């Protein structure tokens, strides 16, 4: 067993099995501590902004759009 200090910054410690530490578990005192740490250290949507430019988003070339299917817009 090892004493682990919570990573969220609350300062709480708990004993964690060595096998769990090797798996990467036991880093937080509770689920609420983990949620607090993730909320403060992860920004949502940061990866999406870097993946797609506005020009690509505004194009009508989605695979299921009429242009992507090969329809000319006048029916089947």
Tab-separated table of C-alpha atoms in Angstrom:
chain	number	residue	atom	x	y	z
A	1	UNK	CA	0.000	0.000	0.000
A	2	UNK	CA	1.157	3.502	-0.822
A	3	UNK	CA	-0.002	6.860	0.485
A	4	UNK	CA	-1.225	9.033	-2.385
A	5	UNK	CA	-2.026	12.746	-2.228
A	6	UNK	CA	-4.995	13.857	-4.311
A	7	UNK	CA	-4.068	15.614	-7.570
A	8	UNK	CA	-6.985	18.065	-7.435
A	9	UNK	CA	-5.229	20.161	-4.818
A	10	UNK	CA	-7.490	19.414	-1.851
A	11	UNK	CA	-4.556	17.894	0.055
A	12	UNK	CA	-6.401	14.735	1.115
A	13	UNK	CA	-4.374	11.528	1.258
A	14	UNK	CA	-5.431	7.896	1.078
A	15	UNK	CA	-3.808	4.500	0.912
A	16	UNK	CA	-3.844	2.866	-2.509
A	17	UNK	CA	-2.715	-0.609	-3.489
A	18	UNK	CA	0.600	-0.724	-5.348
A	19	UNK	CA	-1.016	-2.651	-8.222
A	20	UNK	CA	-3.586	0.130	-8.642
A	21	UNK	CA	-0.855	2.792	-8.688
A	22	UNK	CA	0.935	0.879	-11.453
A	23	UNK	CA	-2.324	0.884	-13.460
A	24	UNK	CA	-2.574	4.648	-13.052
A	25	UNK	CA	-5.482	4.456	-10.618
A	26	UNK	CA	-5.804	6.065	-7.206
A	27	UNK	CA	-4.769	9.548	-8.240
A	28	UNK	CA	-7.828	11.228	-6.727
A	29	UNK	CA	-9.487	10.995	-3.335
A	30	UNK	CA	-13.003	10.738	-4.767
A	31	UNK	CA	-14.998	11.062	-7.976
A	32	UNK	CA	-15.839	14.651	-7.124
A	33	UNK	CA	-12.113	15.464	-6.771
A	34	UNK	CA	-11.450	13.977	-10.206
A	35	UNK	CA	-14.354	15.914	-11.732
A	36	UNK	CA	-13.125	19.165	-10.176
A	37	UNK	CA	-9.600	18.622	-11.519
A	38	UNK	CA	-10.823	17.735	-15.024
A	39	UNK	CA	-13.142	20.741	-15.122
A	40	UNK	CA	-10.315	23.123	-14.243
A	41	UNK	CA	-7.668	21.591	-16.509
A	42	UNK	CA	-9.501	20.553	-19.676
A	43	UNK	CA	-10.958	22.992	-22.161
A	44	UNK	CA	-13.846	21.637	-24.193
A	45	UNK	CA	-13.780	22.275	-27.913
A	46	UNK	CA	-10.123	23.216	-28.189
A	47	UNK	CA	-9.389	20.349	-30.566
A	48	UNK	CA	-12.430	21.046	-32.751
A	49	UNK	CA	-11.284	24.580	-33.516
A	50	UNK	CA	-7.962	23.339	-34.828
A	51	UNK	CA	-9.468	20.519	-36.923
A	52	UNK	CA	-11.846	22.417	-39.192
A	53	UNK	CA	-11.654	25.830	-40.766
A	54	UNK	CA	-14.816	27.870	-41.283
A	55	UNK	CA	-14.574	27.402	-45.058
A	56	UNK	CA	-14.679	23.627	-44.678
A	57	UNK	CA	-17.598	23.797	-42.263
A	58	UNK	CA	-19.683	26.032	-44.556
A	59	UNK	CA	-19.193	23.883	-47.670
A	60	UNK	CA	-22.098	21.704	-48.798
A	61	UNK	CA	-19.946	18.647	-49.426
A	62	UNK	CA	-21.060	16.492	-46.536
A	63	UNK	CA	-21.199	12.829	-47.634
A	64	UNK	CA	-24.978	12.761	-47.151
A	65	UNK	CA	-25.692	16.105	-48.797
A	66	UNK	CA	-27.209	16.180	-52.277
A	67	UNK	CA	-23.828	17.103	-53.777
A	68	UNK	CA	-22.087	14.305	-51.920
A	69	UNK	CA	-24.634	11.699	-53.041
A	70	UNK	CA	-24.439	12.878	-56.631
A	71	UNK	CA	-27.919	14.319	-56.950
A	72	UNK	CA	-28.345	17.468	-58.961
A	73	UNK	CA	-31.174	18.786	-56.803
A	74	UNK	CA	-33.932	18.024	-59.351
A	75	UNK	CA	-35.036	14.720	-57.828
A	76	UNK	CA	-33.977	11.141	-58.158
